[in-house]
Amino acid sequence: FYLTPPQVNSILKANEYSFKVPEFDGKNVSSVLGFDSNQLPANAPIEDRRSAATCLQTRGMLLGVFDGHAGCACAQAVSERLFYYIAVSLLPHETLLEIENAVESGRALLPILQWHKHPNDYFSKEASKLYFNSLRTYWQELIDLNSGETTDVREALINAFKRLDNDISLEAQVGDPNSFLNYLVLRVAFSGATACVAHVDGVDLHIANTGDSRAMLGVQEEDGSWSAVNLSYDHNAQNEHEVKRVKMEHPKSEEKSLVKQDRLLGLLMPFRAFGDVKFKWSIELQKRVIESGPDQLNDNEYTKFIPPNYYTPPYLTAEPEVIHHKLRPQDKFLVLATDGLWETMHRQDVARIVGEYLTGVHHQQPIAVGGYKVTLGQMHGLLTERRARISSVFEDQNAATHLIRHAVGNNEFGTVDHERLSKMLSLPEELARMYRDDITIIVVQFNSHVIGAY
Protein backbone atom coordinates (compact mmCIF):
# COMPACT_ATOMS: atom_id res chain seq x y z
CA PHE A 1 0.00 0.00 0.00
CA TYR A 2 0.98 3.61 -0.34
CA LEU A 3 -0.19 5.62 2.65
CA THR A 4 -0.68 9.38 2.39
CA PRO A 5 1.01 11.56 5.03
CA PRO A 6 -2.31 12.07 6.91
CA GLN A 7 -2.83 8.27 6.98
CA VAL A 8 0.70 7.76 8.32
CA ASN A 9 0.02 10.38 10.99
CA SER A 10 -3.22 8.80 12.11
CA ILE A 11 -1.46 5.41 12.56
CA LEU A 12 1.46 6.99 14.43
CA LYS A 13 -0.74 9.09 16.71
CA ALA A 14 -3.37 6.45 17.60
CA ASN A 15 -1.86 5.63 21.02
CA GLU A 16 -0.17 8.86 21.96
CA TYR A 17 -0.65 10.35 25.40
CA SER A 18 0.75 13.48 27.08
CA PHE A 19 0.62 14.70 30.64
CA LYS A 20 1.73 18.08 31.98
CA VAL A 21 2.41 18.31 35.71
CA PRO A 22 0.04 20.99 37.08
CA GLU A 23 1.50 24.24 38.39
CA PHE A 24 0.71 25.61 41.84
CA ASP A 25 0.08 29.37 42.12
CA GLY A 26 1.48 29.73 38.63
CA LYS A 27 4.75 28.09 39.74
CA ASN A 28 6.05 24.70 38.80
CA VAL A 29 7.37 22.99 41.91
CA SER A 30 7.98 19.52 40.49
CA SER A 31 11.27 18.39 38.98
CA VAL A 32 9.14 16.82 36.23
CA LEU A 33 7.48 19.12 33.70
CA GLY A 34 5.49 16.31 32.11
CA PHE A 35 5.82 13.33 29.81
CA ASP A 36 4.83 12.10 26.36
CA SER A 37 4.21 8.44 25.63
CA ASN A 38 3.25 6.35 22.63
CA GLN A 39 3.11 2.77 21.33
CA LEU A 40 3.30 1.27 17.87
CA PRO A 41 2.21 -2.39 17.66
CA ALA A 42 3.91 -5.02 15.51
CA ASN A 43 2.22 -7.98 17.23
CA ALA A 44 -1.55 -8.34 17.14
CA PRO A 45 -2.54 -7.80 19.89
CA ILE A 46 0.41 -5.69 21.04
CA GLU A 47 2.48 -7.37 23.79
CA ASP A 48 3.97 -4.15 25.24
CA ARG A 49 2.34 -2.13 28.01
CA ARG A 50 3.10 1.23 29.67
CA SER A 51 2.11 2.88 32.94
CA ALA A 52 2.47 6.25 34.61
CA ALA A 53 1.17 7.45 37.97
CA THR A 54 1.75 10.04 40.66
CA CYS A 55 2.23 8.66 44.19
CA LEU A 56 -0.33 10.48 46.33
CA GLN A 57 0.79 9.43 49.83
CA THR A 58 4.53 9.74 49.27
CA ARG A 59 6.18 12.15 46.90
CA GLY A 60 7.28 11.07 43.51
CA MET A 61 6.16 9.90 40.14
CA LEU A 62 6.32 6.38 38.68
CA LEU A 63 6.70 5.60 34.96
CA GLY A 64 7.32 2.26 33.33
CA VAL A 65 7.41 0.22 30.12
CA PHE A 66 6.68 -3.52 30.07
CA ASP A 67 7.52 -5.92 27.24
CA GLY A 68 5.52 -9.15 27.20
CA HIS A 69 6.46 -12.45 25.58
CA ALA A 70 4.41 -15.62 24.96
CA GLY A 71 1.36 -13.33 24.91
CA CYS A 72 0.46 -10.07 26.61
CA ALA A 73 -1.13 -11.45 29.82
CA CYS A 74 1.88 -11.00 32.12
CA ALA A 75 2.79 -7.53 30.78
CA GLN A 76 -0.83 -6.49 31.32
CA ALA A 77 -0.90 -7.72 34.94
CA VAL A 78 2.47 -6.15 35.80
CA SER A 79 1.46 -2.81 34.25
CA GLU A 80 -1.66 -2.74 36.47
CA ARG A 81 -0.14 -4.02 39.68
CA LEU A 82 3.55 -3.17 40.06
CA PHE A 83 3.10 0.53 40.93
CA TYR A 84 0.74 -0.36 43.80
CA TYR A 85 3.39 -2.70 45.21
CA ILE A 86 6.05 0.00 44.88
CA ALA A 87 3.82 2.68 46.45
CA VAL A 88 2.90 0.38 49.36
CA SER A 89 6.60 -0.48 49.87
CA LEU A 90 7.35 3.24 50.18
CA LEU A 91 4.51 4.11 52.59
CA PRO A 92 5.27 5.00 56.22
CA HIS A 93 3.99 2.62 58.89
CA GLU A 94 1.20 4.99 60.09
CA THR A 95 -0.21 5.31 56.58
CA LEU A 96 -0.24 1.52 56.14
CA LEU A 97 -2.12 1.22 59.45
CA GLU A 98 -4.62 3.89 58.34
CA ILE A 99 -5.26 2.01 55.10
CA GLU A 100 -5.65 -1.35 56.86
CA ASN A 101 -8.04 0.13 59.44
CA ALA A 102 -10.12 1.67 56.66
CA VAL A 103 -10.45 -1.74 54.93
CA GLU A 104 -11.25 -3.43 58.27
CA SER A 105 -14.06 -1.02 59.06
CA GLY A 106 -15.35 -0.73 55.48
CA ARG A 107 -14.44 2.97 55.17
CA ALA A 108 -13.24 4.60 51.96
CA LEU A 109 -9.54 4.03 51.28
CA LEU A 110 -6.91 6.72 50.95
CA PRO A 111 -6.11 6.84 47.24
CA ILE A 112 -2.53 5.65 46.74
CA LEU A 113 -1.94 6.44 43.06
CA GLN A 114 -3.25 8.92 40.55
CA TRP A 115 -2.99 7.12 37.19
CA HIS A 116 -2.20 8.92 33.94
CA LYS A 117 -3.77 6.62 31.37
CA HIS A 118 -4.55 6.57 27.67
CA PRO A 119 -8.13 5.36 26.98
CA ASN A 120 -6.65 2.25 25.27
CA ASP A 121 -4.72 1.29 28.43
CA TYR A 122 -6.94 -1.50 29.66
CA PHE A 123 -7.51 -2.59 33.31
CA SER A 124 -8.88 -6.06 34.05
CA LYS A 125 -11.99 -5.45 36.16
CA GLU A 126 -12.58 -9.18 36.78
CA ALA A 127 -9.27 -9.67 38.58
CA SER A 128 -9.33 -6.49 40.67
CA LYS A 129 -10.61 -8.21 43.84
CA LEU A 130 -7.98 -10.96 43.61
CA TYR A 131 -5.24 -8.39 42.94
CA PHE A 132 -6.44 -6.27 45.86
CA ASN A 133 -6.39 -9.22 48.27
CA SER A 134 -2.80 -10.12 47.32
CA LEU A 135 -1.74 -6.49 47.78
CA ARG A 136 -3.50 -6.30 51.14
CA THR A 137 -1.69 -9.42 52.38
CA TYR A 138 1.56 -7.68 51.40
CA TRP A 139 0.85 -4.48 53.35
CA GLN A 140 -0.34 -6.50 56.35
CA GLU A 141 3.05 -8.24 56.34
CA LEU A 142 4.80 -4.88 56.07
CA ILE A 143 2.81 -3.66 59.10
CA ASP A 144 3.85 -6.77 61.09
CA LEU A 145 7.47 -6.40 60.02
CA ASN A 146 7.55 -2.73 61.00
CA SER A 147 11.12 -1.94 61.98
CA GLY A 148 10.46 1.76 62.47
CA GLU A 149 13.07 2.65 59.83
CA THR A 150 12.08 4.67 56.79
CA THR A 151 12.22 2.63 53.64
CA ASP A 152 15.06 3.17 51.25
CA VAL A 153 13.74 3.68 47.67
CA ARG A 154 16.16 1.14 46.24
CA GLU A 155 15.02 -1.51 48.69
CA ALA A 156 11.35 -0.66 48.14
CA LEU A 157 11.74 -1.14 44.37
CA ILE A 158 13.51 -4.48 44.74
CA ASN A 159 10.98 -5.76 47.30
CA ALA A 160 8.02 -4.68 45.18
CA PHE A 161 9.31 -6.41 42.02
CA LYS A 162 10.12 -9.64 43.85
CA ARG A 163 6.88 -9.67 45.84
CA LEU A 164 4.65 -9.11 42.80
CA ASP A 165 6.43 -11.89 40.91
CA ASN A 166 5.99 -14.15 43.92
CA ASP A 167 2.26 -13.31 44.08
CA ILE A 168 1.83 -14.02 40.34
CA SER A 169 3.36 -17.44 40.94
CA LEU A 170 1.31 -18.17 44.08
CA GLU A 171 -2.01 -17.12 42.53
CA ALA A 172 -1.40 -19.58 39.68
CA GLN A 173 -0.57 -22.40 42.09
CA VAL A 174 -3.64 -21.79 44.26
CA GLY A 175 -5.94 -21.34 41.25
CA ASP A 176 -9.41 -19.82 41.50
CA PRO A 177 -12.90 -21.39 41.71
CA ASN A 178 -14.02 -18.94 38.97
CA SER A 179 -12.92 -20.67 35.75
CA PHE A 180 -12.32 -17.38 33.91
CA LEU A 181 -10.04 -16.11 36.69
CA ASN A 182 -8.35 -19.47 37.00
CA TYR A 183 -7.38 -19.36 33.33
CA LEU A 184 -6.31 -15.71 33.67
CA VAL A 185 -3.90 -16.28 36.59
CA LEU A 186 -2.36 -19.23 34.74
CA ARG A 187 -1.94 -17.26 31.53
CA VAL A 188 -0.28 -14.44 33.48
CA ALA A 189 2.15 -16.84 35.19
CA PHE A 190 3.03 -18.88 32.09
CA SER A 191 3.61 -15.85 29.87
CA GLY A 192 6.37 -13.39 30.83
CA ALA A 193 7.28 -9.71 30.84
CA THR A 194 10.29 -7.46 31.30
CA ALA A 195 9.94 -4.14 33.14
CA CYS A 196 11.87 -0.88 33.20
CA VAL A 197 10.53 1.56 35.80
CA ALA A 198 11.54 5.08 36.85
CA HIS A 199 10.76 6.68 40.21
CA VAL A 200 11.40 10.45 40.22
CA ASP A 201 11.28 12.38 43.47
CA GLY A 202 12.88 15.83 43.46
CA VAL A 203 16.44 15.32 42.20
CA ASP A 204 16.43 11.61 43.02
CA LEU A 205 15.91 9.42 39.99
CA HIS A 206 15.84 5.65 40.49
CA ILE A 207 15.63 3.20 37.61
CA ALA A 208 14.63 -0.38 38.38
CA ASN A 209 15.16 -2.69 35.42
CA THR A 210 14.38 -6.36 34.87
CA GLY A 211 15.09 -7.59 31.32
CA ASP A 212 16.04 -5.74 28.15
CA SER A 213 14.00 -2.56 27.97
CA ARG A 214 16.13 0.53 28.60
CA ALA A 215 16.33 3.86 30.38
CA MET A 216 18.45 6.64 28.93
CA LEU A 217 19.10 10.19 30.09
CA GLY A 218 19.32 13.05 27.57
CA VAL A 219 22.00 15.55 28.64
CA GLN A 220 22.57 18.97 27.07
CA GLU A 221 26.27 19.83 26.91
CA GLU A 222 27.56 23.39 27.32
CA ASP A 223 27.87 23.88 23.56
CA GLY A 224 24.19 22.95 23.18
CA SER A 225 24.84 19.49 21.73
CA TRP A 226 23.18 16.36 23.12
CA SER A 227 24.62 13.26 24.73
CA ALA A 228 23.11 10.06 26.11
CA VAL A 229 23.75 8.47 29.51
CA ASN A 230 22.66 4.85 30.02
CA LEU A 231 20.72 4.29 33.23
CA SER A 232 20.10 0.57 32.80
CA TYR A 233 21.84 -2.56 31.58
CA ASP A 234 20.21 -5.20 29.39
CA HIS A 235 19.82 -8.54 31.10
CA ASN A 236 20.69 -10.81 28.20
CA ALA A 237 23.54 -12.81 26.69
CA GLN A 238 25.33 -9.62 25.54
CA ASN A 239 25.86 -8.62 29.18
CA GLU A 240 28.79 -10.67 30.47
CA HIS A 241 28.06 -9.84 34.13
CA GLU A 242 24.61 -11.28 33.65
CA VAL A 243 25.91 -14.44 32.00
CA LYS A 244 28.37 -14.80 34.88
CA ARG A 245 25.58 -14.30 37.45
CA VAL A 246 23.45 -17.05 35.89
CA LYS A 247 26.41 -19.44 35.79
CA MET A 248 27.26 -18.73 39.42
CA GLU A 249 23.74 -19.74 40.46
CA HIS A 250 23.89 -23.24 38.94
CA PRO A 251 26.24 -26.23 39.19
CA LYS A 252 29.34 -26.36 37.03
CA SER A 253 27.92 -29.42 35.22
CA GLU A 254 25.29 -27.13 33.60
CA GLU A 255 27.72 -24.52 32.36
CA LYS A 256 27.39 -25.56 28.71
CA SER A 257 23.61 -25.80 28.61
CA LEU A 258 22.68 -22.61 30.54
CA VAL A 259 23.17 -20.18 27.68
CA LYS A 260 22.78 -21.50 24.13
CA GLN A 261 22.37 -19.46 20.94
CA ASP A 262 22.43 -16.37 23.18
CA ARG A 263 19.28 -17.53 25.01
CA LEU A 264 18.63 -18.82 28.51
CA LEU A 265 18.46 -22.64 28.19
CA GLY A 266 18.45 -21.99 24.45
CA LEU A 267 14.93 -20.47 24.67
CA LEU A 268 14.54 -17.13 26.41
CA MET A 269 16.18 -13.86 25.30
CA PRO A 270 15.88 -11.88 28.57
CA PHE A 271 17.71 -13.33 31.59
CA ARG A 272 15.33 -11.64 34.05
CA ALA A 273 11.55 -11.41 33.79
CA PHE A 274 8.22 -11.53 35.60
CA GLY A 275 6.10 -14.66 35.19
CA ASP A 276 7.67 -17.31 32.93
CA VAL A 277 7.08 -19.96 35.58
CA LYS A 278 8.32 -22.57 33.08
CA PHE A 279 11.80 -21.31 34.03
CA LYS A 280 11.09 -21.03 37.77
CA TRP A 281 8.92 -23.93 38.99
CA SER A 282 10.04 -27.50 39.53
CA ILE A 283 8.90 -29.99 36.88
CA GLU A 284 6.56 -31.65 39.42
CA LEU A 285 4.85 -28.36 40.22
CA GLN A 286 4.45 -27.50 36.53
CA LYS A 287 2.83 -30.88 35.84
CA ARG A 288 0.54 -30.67 38.86
CA VAL A 289 -0.72 -27.16 38.01
CA ILE A 290 -1.24 -27.97 34.31
CA GLU A 291 -3.07 -31.23 35.04
CA SER A 292 -5.45 -29.59 37.49
CA GLY A 293 -5.80 -26.46 35.33
CA PRO A 294 -8.49 -25.69 32.74
CA ASP A 295 -8.52 -27.55 29.40
CA GLN A 296 -7.46 -24.46 27.44
CA LEU A 297 -4.14 -24.72 29.24
CA ASN A 298 -3.61 -28.28 28.05
CA ASP A 299 -4.24 -27.23 24.45
CA ASN A 300 -1.49 -24.63 24.74
CA GLU A 301 1.75 -26.09 23.34
CA TYR A 302 3.84 -23.58 25.30
CA THR A 303 2.74 -24.87 28.71
CA LYS A 304 3.25 -28.55 27.87
CA PHE A 305 6.94 -28.64 27.01
CA ILE A 306 9.67 -28.63 29.67
CA PRO A 307 12.77 -26.58 28.78
CA PRO A 308 15.76 -28.76 27.80
CA ASN A 309 18.47 -29.37 30.47
CA TYR A 310 16.10 -28.31 33.24
CA TYR A 311 17.80 -29.57 36.44
CA THR A 312 18.12 -26.82 39.07
CA PRO A 313 15.32 -24.28 38.80
CA PRO A 314 14.74 -21.38 39.20
CA TYR A 315 16.75 -20.21 36.16
CA LEU A 316 15.04 -16.84 36.03
CA THR A 317 14.48 -14.00 38.50
CA ALA A 318 12.34 -10.84 38.45
CA GLU A 319 14.75 -9.04 40.79
CA PRO A 320 15.55 -5.66 39.25
CA GLU A 321 18.91 -3.96 38.98
CA VAL A 322 18.46 -0.49 40.50
CA ILE A 323 20.48 2.55 39.45
CA HIS A 324 20.25 5.86 41.33
CA HIS A 325 21.08 9.17 39.63
CA LYS A 326 21.02 12.66 41.16
CA LEU A 327 19.49 14.98 38.57
CA ARG A 328 21.52 18.00 37.41
CA PRO A 329 20.31 21.07 35.50
CA GLN A 330 21.87 19.72 32.27
CA ASP A 331 19.78 16.51 32.52
CA LYS A 332 16.87 17.52 30.30
CA PHE A 333 14.87 14.35 29.68
CA LEU A 334 14.58 10.62 30.30
CA VAL A 335 13.62 8.04 27.67
CA LEU A 336 12.15 4.71 28.79
CA ALA A 337 11.58 2.32 25.89
CA THR A 338 11.13 -1.34 25.07
CA ASP A 339 13.77 -3.07 22.95
CA GLY A 340 11.75 -2.37 19.79
CA LEU A 341 13.26 1.13 19.81
CA TRP A 342 16.85 0.20 20.72
CA GLU A 343 17.00 -2.46 17.99
CA THR A 344 16.50 0.25 15.39
CA MET A 345 18.27 3.30 16.88
CA HIS A 346 21.51 4.13 18.68
CA ARG A 347 21.06 5.95 22.01
CA GLN A 348 23.16 8.87 20.75
CA ASP A 349 20.69 9.44 17.89
CA VAL A 350 17.77 9.09 20.31
CA ALA A 351 19.30 11.80 22.54
CA ARG A 352 19.84 14.14 19.60
CA ILE A 353 16.42 13.64 17.99
CA VAL A 354 14.53 14.16 21.26
CA GLY A 355 16.77 17.01 22.38
CA GLU A 356 16.32 18.87 19.11
CA TYR A 357 12.60 18.17 19.16
CA LEU A 358 12.16 19.53 22.70
CA THR A 359 14.25 22.68 22.15
CA GLY A 360 13.29 23.21 18.51
CA VAL A 361 17.00 23.92 17.89
CA HIS A 362 18.61 21.81 15.20
CA HIS A 363 22.33 21.50 15.02
CA GLN A 364 22.89 21.20 11.31
CA GLN A 365 25.40 18.40 11.25
CA PRO A 366 27.26 18.11 7.96
CA ILE A 367 25.43 15.56 5.82
CA ALA A 368 27.30 12.30 6.11
CA VAL A 369 27.19 10.15 2.99
CA GLY A 370 29.82 7.72 4.28
CA GLY A 371 30.83 5.38 1.49
CA TYR A 372 27.85 6.14 -0.79
CA LYS A 373 28.45 7.57 -4.26
CA VAL A 374 26.10 10.52 -4.29
CA THR A 375 25.23 12.50 -7.41
CA LEU A 376 24.66 16.25 -7.29
CA GLY A 377 20.94 15.60 -7.80
CA GLN A 378 20.79 13.26 -4.81
CA MET A 379 22.70 15.76 -2.71
CA HIS A 380 20.19 18.42 -3.67
CA GLY A 381 17.41 16.01 -2.67
CA LEU A 382 19.02 15.38 0.72
CA LEU A 383 19.33 19.09 1.39
CA THR A 384 15.71 19.83 0.45
CA GLU A 385 14.62 16.92 2.60
CA ARG A 386 16.62 18.31 5.49
CA ARG A 387 14.89 21.65 5.08
CA ALA A 388 11.51 19.93 5.05
CA ARG A 389 12.42 17.90 8.10
CA ILE A 390 12.92 20.99 10.22
CA SER A 391 9.33 21.99 9.53
CA SER A 392 8.16 18.40 10.05
CA VAL A 393 9.19 18.53 13.72
CA PHE A 394 6.15 20.64 14.29
CA GLU A 395 3.74 18.07 12.90
CA ASP A 396 4.37 15.93 15.99
CA GLN A 397 2.91 17.26 19.20
CA ASN A 398 4.44 14.39 21.10
CA ALA A 399 8.15 13.58 21.57
CA ALA A 400 7.52 9.81 21.69
CA THR A 401 5.64 9.94 18.38
CA HIS A 402 8.48 11.94 16.85
CA LEU A 403 10.92 9.26 17.97
CA ILE A 404 8.77 6.42 16.58
CA ARG A 405 8.58 8.27 13.24
CA HIS A 406 12.39 8.21 13.11
CA ALA A 407 12.74 4.64 14.41
CA VAL A 408 10.47 3.28 11.68
CA GLY A 409 11.09 5.73 8.84
CA ASN A 410 14.80 6.62 8.96
CA ASN A 411 16.83 5.95 5.81
CA GLU A 412 20.59 5.35 5.64
CA PHE A 413 21.19 9.13 5.85
CA GLY A 414 19.32 9.39 9.16
CA THR A 415 16.42 11.35 7.69
CA VAL A 416 12.78 10.26 7.73
CA ASP A 417 11.85 8.84 4.34
CA HIS A 418 8.09 9.04 3.80
CA GLU A 419 8.04 6.14 1.37
CA ARG A 420 9.85 3.86 3.81
CA LEU A 421 7.54 4.95 6.63
CA SER A 422 4.51 4.24 4.47
CA LYS A 423 5.80 0.76 3.55
CA MET A 424 6.67 -0.16 7.13
CA LEU A 425 3.31 0.98 8.51
CA SER A 426 1.25 -0.81 5.87
CA LEU A 427 2.84 -4.26 6.34
CA PRO A 428 0.22 -6.92 7.06
CA GLU A 429 0.18 -8.20 10.66
CA GLU A 430 1.97 -11.47 9.96
CA LEU A 431 4.81 -9.64 8.17
CA ALA A 432 5.21 -6.63 10.48
CA ARG A 433 6.68 -8.80 13.23
CA MET A 434 9.48 -9.93 10.88
CA TYR A 435 10.63 -6.35 10.32
CA ARG A 436 10.30 -4.87 13.80
CA ASP A 437 9.06 -5.39 17.33
CA ASP A 438 6.34 -3.58 19.26
CA ILE A 439 7.69 -0.15 20.24
CA THR A 440 6.68 1.61 23.47
CA ILE A 441 8.27 4.89 24.53
CA ILE A 442 7.89 7.33 27.42
CA VAL A 443 9.80 10.64 27.24
CA VAL A 444 9.92 12.47 30.60
CA GLN A 445 10.88 16.14 30.50
CA PHE A 446 12.71 17.58 33.50
CA ASN A 447 12.43 21.07 34.95
CA SER A 448 15.98 22.49 35.04
CA HIS A 449 14.96 25.52 37.15
CA VAL A 450 13.52 23.40 39.93
CA ILE A 451 16.45 20.96 39.75
CA GLY A 452 18.91 23.88 39.84
CA ALA A 453 17.17 25.27 42.96
CA TYR A 454 17.83 22.02 44.84
GROMACS .gro file of N, CA, C and O in nm, residues 31 202-205 217-221 227-231 325-333 446-454:
model
  132
   31SER      N    1   1.009   1.850   3.984
   31SER     CA    2   1.127   1.839   3.898
   31SER      C    3   1.088   1.781   3.761
   31SER      O    4   1.168   1.779   3.669
  202GLY      N    5   1.192   1.474   4.337
  202GLY     CA    6   1.288   1.583   4.346
  202GLY      C    7   1.405   1.555   4.253
  202GLY      O    8   1.385   1.526   4.135
  203VAL      N    9   1.528   1.559   4.307
  203VAL     CA   10   1.644   1.532   4.220
  203VAL      C   11   1.684   1.385   4.223
  203VAL      O   12   1.783   1.346   4.162
  204ASP      N   13   1.608   1.303   4.294
  204ASP     CA   14   1.643   1.161   4.302
  204ASP      C   15   1.569   1.082   4.194
  204ASP      O   16   1.447   1.074   4.194
  205LEU      N   17   1.648   1.026   4.104
  205LEU     CA   18   1.591   0.942   3.999
  205LEU      C   19   1.641   0.800   4.021
  205LEU      O   20   1.762   0.776   4.027
  217LEU      N   21   1.921   0.878   2.973
  217LEU     CA   22   1.910   1.019   3.009
  217LEU      C   23   1.961   1.105   2.895
  217LEU      O   24   2.066   1.076   2.838
  218GLY      N   25   1.887   1.210   2.860
  218GLY     CA   26   1.932   1.305   2.757
  218GLY      C   27   1.996   1.425   2.825
  218GLY      O   28   1.931   1.494   2.905
  219VAL      N   29   2.124   1.449   2.796
  219VAL     CA   30   2.200   1.555   2.864
  219VAL      C   31   2.239   1.661   2.761
  219VAL      O   32   2.289   1.628   2.653
  220GLN      N   33   2.216   1.788   2.798
  220GLN     CA   34   2.257   1.897   2.707
  220GLN      C   35   2.393   1.950   2.750
  220GLN      O   36   2.409   2.000   2.862
  221GLU      N   37   2.490   1.937   2.660
  221GLU     CA   38   2.627   1.983   2.691
  221GLU      C   39   2.633   2.136   2.683
  221GLU      O   40   2.541   2.200   2.632
  227SER      N   41   2.398   1.456   2.453
  227SER     CA   42   2.462   1.326   2.473
  227SER      C   43   2.370   1.236   2.555
  227SER      O   44   2.278   1.283   2.622
  228ALA      N   45   2.397   1.105   2.547
  228ALA     CA   46   2.311   1.006   2.611
  228ALA      C   47   2.386   0.939   2.726
  228ALA      O   48   2.502   0.906   2.713
  229VAL      N   49   2.317   0.921   2.838
  229VAL     CA   50   2.375   0.847   2.951
  229VAL      C   51   2.285   0.727   2.978
  229VAL      O   52   2.166   0.742   3.002
  230ASN      N   53   2.343   0.607   2.973
  230ASN     CA   54   2.266   0.485   3.002
  230ASN      C   55   2.234   0.476   3.149
  230ASN      O   56   2.324   0.491   3.232
  231LEU      N   57   2.108   0.447   3.183
  231LEU     CA   58   2.072   0.429   3.323
  231LEU      C   59   2.023   0.287   3.350
  231LEU      O   60   1.958   0.261   3.451
  325HIS      N   61   2.039   0.804   4.028
  325HIS     CA   62   2.108   0.917   3.963
  325HIS      C   63   2.054   1.046   4.025
  325HIS      O   64   1.933   1.064   4.035
  326LYS      N   65   2.145   1.134   4.068
  326LYS     CA   66   2.102   1.266   4.116
  326LYS      C   67   2.090   1.360   3.996
  326LYS      O   68   2.188   1.380   3.924
  327LEU      N   69   1.972   1.414   3.975
  327LEU     CA   70   1.949   1.498   3.857
  327LEU      C   71   2.026   1.629   3.868
  327LEU      O   72   2.037   1.689   3.975
  328ARG      N   73   2.079   1.673   3.751
  328ARG     CA   74   2.152   1.800   3.741
  328ARG      C   75   2.079   1.887   3.639
  328ARG      O   76   2.004   1.835   3.556
  329PRO      N   77   2.102   2.020   3.645
  329PRO     CA   78   2.031   2.107   3.550
  329PRO      C   79   2.050   2.068   3.403
  329PRO      O   80   1.962   2.088   3.321
  330GLN      N   81   2.166   2.008   3.369
  330GLN     CA   82   2.187   1.972   3.227
  330GLN      C   83   2.113   1.843   3.186
  330GLN      O   84   2.108   1.808   3.069
  331ASP      N   85   2.056   1.771   3.285
  331ASP     CA   86   1.978   1.651   3.252
  331ASP      C   87   1.838   1.697   3.209
  331ASP      O   88   1.759   1.739   3.293
  332LYS      N   89   1.810   1.690   3.080
  332LYS     CA   90   1.687   1.752   3.030
  332LYS      C   91   1.570   1.655   3.015
  332LYS      O   92   1.455   1.694   3.025
  333PHE      N   93   1.599   1.528   2.986
  333PHE     CA   94   1.487   1.435   2.968
  333PHE      C   95   1.533   1.291   2.990
  333PHE      O   96   1.653   1.261   2.991
  446PHE      N   97   1.237   1.706   3.219
  446PHE     CA   98   1.271   1.758   3.350
  446PHE      C   99   1.268   1.910   3.353
  446PHE      O  100   1.283   1.976   3.251
  447ASN      N  101   1.251   1.963   3.474
  447ASN     CA  102   1.243   2.107   3.495
  447ASN      C  103   1.377   2.156   3.551
  447ASN      O  104   1.403   2.145   3.670
  448SER      N  105   1.461   2.211   3.463
  448SER     CA  106   1.598   2.249   3.504
  448SER      C  107   1.598   2.354   3.613
  448SER      O  108   1.687   2.355   3.699
  449HIS      N  109   1.497   2.445   3.614
  449HIS     CA  110   1.496   2.552   3.715
  449HIS      C  111   1.476   2.493   3.853
  449HIS      O  112   1.546   2.526   3.948
  450VAL      N  113   1.380   2.403   3.864
  450VAL     CA  114   1.352   2.340   3.993
  450VAL      C  115   1.472   2.255   4.036
  450VAL      O  116   1.513   2.258   4.153
  451ILE      N  117   1.531   2.182   3.942
  451ILE     CA  118   1.645   2.096   3.975
  451ILE      C  119   1.764   2.183   4.018
  451ILE      O  120   1.833   2.152   4.116
  452GLY      N  121   1.783   2.295   3.948
  452GLY     CA  122   1.891   2.388   3.984
  452GLY      C  123   1.873   2.443   4.125
  452GLY      O  124   1.968   2.463   4.200
  453ALA      N  125   1.745   2.468   4.164
  453ALA     CA  126   1.717   2.527   4.296
  453ALA      C  127   1.748   2.429   4.409
  453ALA      O  128   1.770   2.471   4.522
  454TYR      N  129   1.750   2.299   4.379
  454TYR     CA  130   1.783   2.202   4.484
  454TYR      C  131   1.928   2.218   4.528
  454TYR      O  132   1.968   2.169   4.628
   0.00000   0.00000   0.00000
